[in-house]
Amino acid sequence: MTFVQGLVQRLLTDPNLVQQTKVNSKKQFLESQDFQAAVTEAVADNQDAHNTMADYFFTDGPAINAIIVALADAFYEAAVDQQVDAT
C-alpha cells in the first residue's frame, strides 16, 4: 500500500470528513481546513510507519500543499466510491 493509499484509508475512518464529501463539491472539499488538520494528525499518528514521508512532510517543503491536494482528491474519490458501494 502506498503512503497516499494508507493515509486515505486512515482518513476514511473519520465520519466527519466522509460527511463533508456528501455536502460539498470537490472544490469546496479541497479547500477544507478540517481535511488539512486531519492529514497532519494522520501523518503524525503514522510517523513510525512512514518516517521518510513524515520527515519530508514536516520540513515545510514546497510540495506539501501538492501532497495535501493529492490526498484530498484521492480521499474525496474514495469516499464517494464508498457511498456508492453502500447504496
Short mmCIF file of N, CA, C and O in Angstrom, two decimals:
data_model
loop_
_atom_site.label_atom_id
_atom_site.label_comp_id
_atom_site.label_asym_id
_atom_site.label_seq_id
_atom_site.Cartn_x
_atom_site.Cartn_y
_atom_site.Cartn_z
N MET A 1 0.85 -1.18 0.00
CA MET A 1 0.00 0.00 0.00
C MET A 1 0.90 1.24 0.00
O MET A 1 1.83 1.34 0.76
N THR A 2 0.58 2.18 -0.84
CA THR A 2 1.38 3.39 -0.91
C THR A 2 1.07 4.31 0.26
O THR A 2 0.07 4.14 0.96
N PHE A 3 1.93 5.28 0.45
CA PHE A 3 1.74 6.26 1.51
C PHE A 3 0.38 6.94 1.38
O PHE A 3 -0.38 7.04 2.34
N VAL A 4 0.05 7.39 0.16
CA VAL A 4 -1.22 8.10 -0.07
C VAL A 4 -2.39 7.16 0.20
O VAL A 4 -3.35 7.54 0.89
N GLN A 5 -2.34 5.94 -0.31
CA GLN A 5 -3.44 5.00 -0.09
C GLN A 5 -3.62 4.70 1.40
O GLN A 5 -4.75 4.61 1.88
N GLY A 6 -2.51 4.55 2.11
CA GLY A 6 -2.59 4.29 3.55
C GLY A 6 -3.25 5.43 4.29
O GLY A 6 -4.10 5.22 5.16
N LEU A 7 -2.87 6.66 3.93
CA LEU A 7 -3.50 7.83 4.57
C LEU A 7 -4.97 7.95 4.20
O LEU A 7 -5.80 8.26 5.04
N VAL A 8 -5.28 7.69 2.94
CA VAL A 8 -6.70 7.77 2.52
C VAL A 8 -7.53 6.77 3.31
O VAL A 8 -8.59 7.12 3.83
N GLN A 9 -7.03 5.54 3.47
CA GLN A 9 -7.77 4.54 4.22
C GLN A 9 -7.94 4.97 5.68
O GLN A 9 -9.00 4.80 6.26
N ARG A 10 -6.91 5.56 6.25
CA ARG A 10 -6.98 6.05 7.63
C ARG A 10 -8.00 7.18 7.74
O ARG A 10 -8.81 7.24 8.65
N LEU A 11 -7.97 8.10 6.77
CA LEU A 11 -8.87 9.26 6.80
C LEU A 11 -10.32 8.86 6.55
O LEU A 11 -11.24 9.53 7.02
N LEU A 12 -10.54 7.77 5.81
CA LEU A 12 -11.90 7.30 5.56
C LEU A 12 -12.60 6.84 6.83
O LEU A 12 -13.83 6.71 6.86
N THR A 13 -11.85 6.61 7.90
CA THR A 13 -12.47 6.20 9.16
C THR A 13 -13.04 7.39 9.92
O THR A 13 -13.68 7.20 10.95
N ASP A 14 -12.82 8.60 9.41
CA ASP A 14 -13.33 9.81 10.06
C ASP A 14 -14.69 10.16 9.46
O ASP A 14 -14.78 10.66 8.34
N PRO A 15 -15.77 9.90 10.20
CA PRO A 15 -17.11 10.14 9.64
C PRO A 15 -17.37 11.60 9.29
O PRO A 15 -18.14 11.89 8.38
N ASN A 16 -16.73 12.53 10.00
CA ASN A 16 -16.93 13.95 9.68
C ASN A 16 -16.37 14.30 8.31
O ASN A 16 -16.98 15.06 7.56
N LEU A 17 -15.21 13.74 7.98
CA LEU A 17 -14.64 14.00 6.65
C LEU A 17 -15.49 13.38 5.56
O LEU A 17 -15.73 13.99 4.51
N VAL A 18 -15.95 12.16 5.80
CA VAL A 18 -16.80 11.49 4.81
C VAL A 18 -18.08 12.30 4.61
O VAL A 18 -18.53 12.50 3.48
N GLN A 19 -18.65 12.81 5.70
CA GLN A 19 -19.87 13.63 5.61
C GLN A 19 -19.61 14.87 4.77
O GLN A 19 -20.48 15.29 3.99
N GLN A 20 -18.42 15.47 4.91
CA GLN A 20 -18.10 16.67 4.12
C GLN A 20 -18.12 16.38 2.62
O GLN A 20 -18.46 17.25 1.83
N THR A 21 -17.76 15.15 2.23
CA THR A 21 -17.79 14.83 0.80
C THR A 21 -19.23 14.73 0.29
O THR A 21 -19.48 14.88 -0.90
N LYS A 22 -20.16 14.48 1.21
CA LYS A 22 -21.56 14.37 0.82
C LYS A 22 -22.21 15.74 0.61
O LYS A 22 -23.15 15.86 -0.15
N VAL A 23 -21.72 16.75 1.32
CA VAL A 23 -22.38 18.05 1.31
C VAL A 23 -21.58 19.15 0.63
O VAL A 23 -22.04 20.29 0.57
N ASN A 24 -20.39 18.82 0.12
CA ASN A 24 -19.55 19.82 -0.55
C ASN A 24 -19.15 19.34 -1.93
O ASN A 24 -19.04 18.13 -2.17
N SER A 25 -18.89 20.28 -2.80
CA SER A 25 -18.30 19.94 -4.09
C SER A 25 -16.85 19.54 -3.84
O SER A 25 -16.28 19.79 -2.77
N LYS A 26 -16.23 18.94 -4.85
CA LYS A 26 -14.82 18.58 -4.71
C LYS A 26 -13.98 19.82 -4.45
O LYS A 26 -13.09 19.82 -3.60
N LYS A 27 -14.27 20.90 -5.16
CA LYS A 27 -13.51 22.15 -4.98
C LYS A 27 -13.62 22.63 -3.54
O LYS A 27 -12.63 23.00 -2.92
N GLN A 28 -14.84 22.63 -2.99
CA GLN A 28 -15.03 23.06 -1.61
C GLN A 28 -14.27 22.14 -0.65
O GLN A 28 -13.64 22.59 0.30
N PHE A 29 -14.34 20.84 -0.92
CA PHE A 29 -13.66 19.88 -0.05
C PHE A 29 -12.15 20.07 -0.09
O PHE A 29 -11.47 20.00 0.93
N LEU A 30 -11.60 20.33 -1.29
CA LEU A 30 -10.16 20.53 -1.42
C LEU A 30 -9.67 21.71 -0.61
O LEU A 30 -8.51 21.77 -0.22
N GLU A 31 -10.56 22.66 -0.34
CA GLU A 31 -10.20 23.86 0.42
C GLU A 31 -10.46 23.70 1.92
O GLU A 31 -10.23 24.63 2.69
N SER A 32 -10.89 22.53 2.34
CA SER A 32 -11.28 22.29 3.73
C SER A 32 -10.09 22.36 4.68
O SER A 32 -9.12 21.63 4.55
N GLN A 33 -10.20 23.24 5.66
CA GLN A 33 -9.20 23.31 6.72
C GLN A 33 -9.28 22.05 7.61
O GLN A 33 -8.27 21.61 8.16
N ASP A 34 -10.47 21.49 7.75
CA ASP A 34 -10.63 20.27 8.53
C ASP A 34 -9.81 19.14 7.93
O ASP A 34 -9.19 18.37 8.66
N PHE A 35 -9.83 19.04 6.60
CA PHE A 35 -9.09 17.97 5.96
C PHE A 35 -7.59 18.15 6.17
O PHE A 35 -6.88 17.20 6.48
N GLN A 36 -7.11 19.37 6.02
CA GLN A 36 -5.68 19.63 6.22
C GLN A 36 -5.26 19.24 7.64
O GLN A 36 -4.21 18.62 7.84
N ALA A 37 -6.07 19.58 8.63
CA ALA A 37 -5.76 19.23 10.02
C ALA A 37 -5.78 17.71 10.21
O ALA A 37 -4.91 17.15 10.89
N ALA A 38 -6.73 17.04 9.59
CA ALA A 38 -6.82 15.58 9.70
C ALA A 38 -5.62 14.90 9.06
O ALA A 38 -5.11 13.90 9.58
N VAL A 39 -5.15 15.44 7.94
CA VAL A 39 -3.97 14.88 7.29
C VAL A 39 -2.75 15.02 8.20
O VAL A 39 -1.99 14.07 8.39
N THR A 40 -2.58 16.19 8.78
CA THR A 40 -1.45 16.42 9.67
C THR A 40 -1.49 15.43 10.84
O THR A 40 -0.48 14.82 11.20
N GLU A 41 -2.67 15.25 11.41
CA GLU A 41 -2.83 14.32 12.52
C GLU A 41 -2.55 12.88 12.09
O GLU A 41 -1.86 12.13 12.79
N ALA A 42 -3.05 12.49 10.93
CA ALA A 42 -2.84 11.12 10.43
C ALA A 42 -1.36 10.86 10.15
O ALA A 42 -0.85 9.78 10.46
N VAL A 43 -0.67 11.84 9.59
CA VAL A 43 0.76 11.68 9.32
C VAL A 43 1.51 11.54 10.65
O VAL A 43 2.37 10.68 10.79
N ALA A 44 1.15 12.37 11.62
CA ALA A 44 1.81 12.28 12.92
C ALA A 44 1.54 10.93 13.58
O ALA A 44 2.45 10.32 14.16
N ASP A 45 0.32 10.44 13.48
CA ASP A 45 -0.04 9.15 14.08
C ASP A 45 0.72 7.99 13.43
O ASP A 45 1.01 7.00 14.07
N ASN A 46 1.02 8.12 12.15
CA ASN A 46 1.68 7.05 11.40
C ASN A 46 3.15 7.33 11.15
O ASN A 46 3.75 6.73 10.27
N GLN A 47 3.73 8.20 11.92
CA GLN A 47 5.10 8.63 11.65
C GLN A 47 6.08 7.47 11.67
O GLN A 47 6.98 7.42 10.84
N ASP A 48 5.94 6.55 12.59
CA ASP A 48 6.87 5.42 12.64
C ASP A 48 6.82 4.60 11.36
O ASP A 48 7.86 4.18 10.85
N ALA A 49 5.63 4.38 10.84
CA ALA A 49 5.48 3.57 9.63
C ALA A 49 5.90 4.32 8.38
O ALA A 49 6.23 3.72 7.37
N HIS A 50 5.91 5.62 8.42
CA HIS A 50 6.18 6.42 7.23
C HIS A 50 7.24 7.50 7.52
O HIS A 50 7.06 8.66 7.15
N ASN A 51 8.32 7.13 8.17
CA ASN A 51 9.31 8.12 8.58
C ASN A 51 9.80 8.99 7.44
O ASN A 51 9.89 10.21 7.59
N THR A 52 10.11 8.42 6.31
CA THR A 52 10.65 9.21 5.21
C THR A 52 9.65 10.26 4.75
O THR A 52 10.00 11.44 4.61
N MET A 53 8.41 9.84 4.53
CA MET A 53 7.39 10.79 4.07
C MET A 53 7.05 11.78 5.18
O MET A 53 6.85 12.96 4.92
N ALA A 54 6.97 11.30 6.40
CA ALA A 54 6.65 12.20 7.51
C ALA A 54 7.73 13.25 7.69
O ALA A 54 7.42 14.43 7.89
N ASP A 55 8.99 12.83 7.60
CA ASP A 55 10.08 13.80 7.72
C ASP A 55 9.97 14.85 6.63
O ASP A 55 10.11 16.05 6.88
N TYR A 56 9.69 14.42 5.40
CA TYR A 56 9.53 15.36 4.30
C TYR A 56 8.33 16.27 4.54
O TYR A 56 8.40 17.48 4.35
N PHE A 57 7.24 15.68 4.98
CA PHE A 57 6.00 16.43 5.19
C PHE A 57 6.20 17.56 6.19
O PHE A 57 5.71 18.66 6.01
N PHE A 58 6.95 17.30 7.24
CA PHE A 58 7.12 18.29 8.30
C PHE A 58 8.30 19.23 8.09
O PHE A 58 8.61 20.03 8.96
N THR A 59 8.93 19.18 6.91
CA THR A 59 10.03 20.11 6.63
C THR A 59 9.54 21.41 6.02
O THR A 59 10.33 22.28 5.71
N ASP A 60 8.24 21.53 5.82
CA ASP A 60 7.66 22.71 5.17
C ASP A 60 8.17 22.89 3.75
O ASP A 60 8.34 24.02 3.28
N GLY A 61 8.43 21.79 3.09
CA GLY A 61 8.87 21.85 1.69
C GLY A 61 7.78 22.38 0.80
O GLY A 61 6.60 22.41 1.16
N PRO A 62 8.14 22.82 -0.40
CA PRO A 62 7.17 23.44 -1.29
C PRO A 62 6.10 22.49 -1.81
O PRO A 62 5.05 22.92 -2.25
N ALA A 63 6.34 21.19 -1.73
CA ALA A 63 5.38 20.23 -2.29
C ALA A 63 4.32 19.81 -1.28
O ALA A 63 3.42 19.04 -1.63
N ILE A 64 4.36 20.31 -0.06
CA ILE A 64 3.40 19.89 0.96
C ILE A 64 1.97 20.20 0.52
O ILE A 64 1.07 19.37 0.65
N ASN A 65 1.75 21.38 -0.03
CA ASN A 65 0.39 21.72 -0.49
C ASN A 65 -0.05 20.78 -1.60
O ASN A 65 -1.22 20.39 -1.64
N ALA A 66 0.87 20.40 -2.48
CA ALA A 66 0.53 19.46 -3.55
C ALA A 66 0.17 18.10 -2.96
O ALA A 66 -0.75 17.43 -3.45
N ILE A 67 0.87 17.69 -1.92
CA ILE A 67 0.56 16.41 -1.26
C ILE A 67 -0.83 16.48 -0.64
O ILE A 67 -1.63 15.56 -0.78
N ILE A 68 -1.15 17.57 0.03
CA ILE A 68 -2.47 17.71 0.66
C ILE A 68 -3.57 17.71 -0.39
O ILE A 68 -4.60 17.07 -0.22
N VAL A 69 -3.36 18.40 -1.50
CA VAL A 69 -4.36 18.42 -2.57
C VAL A 69 -4.52 17.02 -3.16
O VAL A 69 -5.65 16.57 -3.39
N ALA A 70 -3.41 16.31 -3.37
CA ALA A 70 -3.49 14.94 -3.91
C ALA A 70 -4.24 14.03 -2.94
O ALA A 70 -5.06 13.21 -3.35
N LEU A 71 -3.95 14.18 -1.64
CA LEU A 71 -4.66 13.39 -0.64
C LEU A 71 -6.14 13.73 -0.60
O LEU A 71 -6.99 12.84 -0.51
N ALA A 72 -6.46 15.02 -0.66
CA ALA A 72 -7.87 15.43 -0.63
C ALA A 72 -8.60 14.87 -1.85
O ALA A 72 -9.73 14.38 -1.73
N ASP A 73 -7.97 14.93 -3.00
CA ASP A 73 -8.58 14.41 -4.22
C ASP A 73 -8.80 12.90 -4.10
O ASP A 73 -9.90 12.40 -4.37
N ALA A 74 -7.77 12.16 -3.66
CA ALA A 74 -7.89 10.71 -3.52
C ALA A 74 -8.93 10.36 -2.46
O ALA A 74 -9.73 9.43 -2.65
N PHE A 75 -8.94 11.10 -1.35
CA PHE A 75 -9.91 10.84 -0.29
C PHE A 75 -11.33 11.08 -0.79
O PHE A 75 -12.24 10.27 -0.57
N TYR A 76 -11.55 12.22 -1.45
CA TYR A 76 -12.87 12.57 -1.94
C TYR A 76 -13.40 11.46 -2.86
O TYR A 76 -14.53 11.00 -2.71
N GLU A 77 -12.56 11.03 -3.80
CA GLU A 77 -12.98 9.98 -4.74
C GLU A 77 -13.27 8.67 -4.01
O GLU A 77 -14.27 8.01 -4.30
N ALA A 78 -12.43 8.30 -3.04
CA ALA A 78 -12.65 7.06 -2.29
C ALA A 78 -13.92 7.14 -1.46
O ALA A 78 -14.68 6.18 -1.37
N ALA A 79 -14.17 8.30 -0.85
CA ALA A 79 -15.38 8.47 -0.04
C ALA A 79 -16.63 8.41 -0.90
O ALA A 79 -17.63 7.80 -0.52
N VAL A 80 -16.57 9.03 -2.07
CA VAL A 80 -17.71 8.98 -2.99
C VAL A 80 -17.94 7.54 -3.44
O VAL A 80 -19.08 7.07 -3.47
N ASP A 81 -16.86 6.83 -3.76
CA ASP A 81 -16.99 5.41 -4.16
C ASP A 81 -17.58 4.59 -3.02
O ASP A 81 -18.40 3.71 -3.24
N GLN A 82 -17.16 4.89 -1.79
CA GLN A 82 -17.67 4.18 -0.63
C GLN A 82 -19.17 4.42 -0.47
O GLN A 82 -19.91 3.50 -0.14
N GLN A 83 -19.61 5.64 -0.74
CA GLN A 83 -21.03 5.96 -0.65
C GLN A 83 -21.83 5.20 -1.69
O GLN A 83 -22.91 4.69 -1.43
N VAL A 84 -21.27 5.07 -2.90
CA VAL A 84 -21.94 4.36 -3.98
C VAL A 84 -22.04 2.88 -3.62
O VAL A 84 -23.08 2.25 -3.81
N ASP A 85 -20.95 2.31 -3.08
CA ASP A 85 -20.95 0.90 -2.70
C ASP A 85 -21.95 0.61 -1.58
O ASP A 85 -22.50 -0.47 -1.49
N ALA A 86 -22.19 1.62 -0.71
CA ALA A 86 -23.09 1.43 0.43
C ALA A 86 -24.57 1.50 0.03
O ALA A 86 -25.42 1.09 0.81
N THR A 87 -24.85 2.03 -1.15
CA THR A 87 -26.26 2.16 -1.54
C THR A 87 -26.74 0.95 -2.29
O THR A 87 -26.09 0.10 -2.70
#
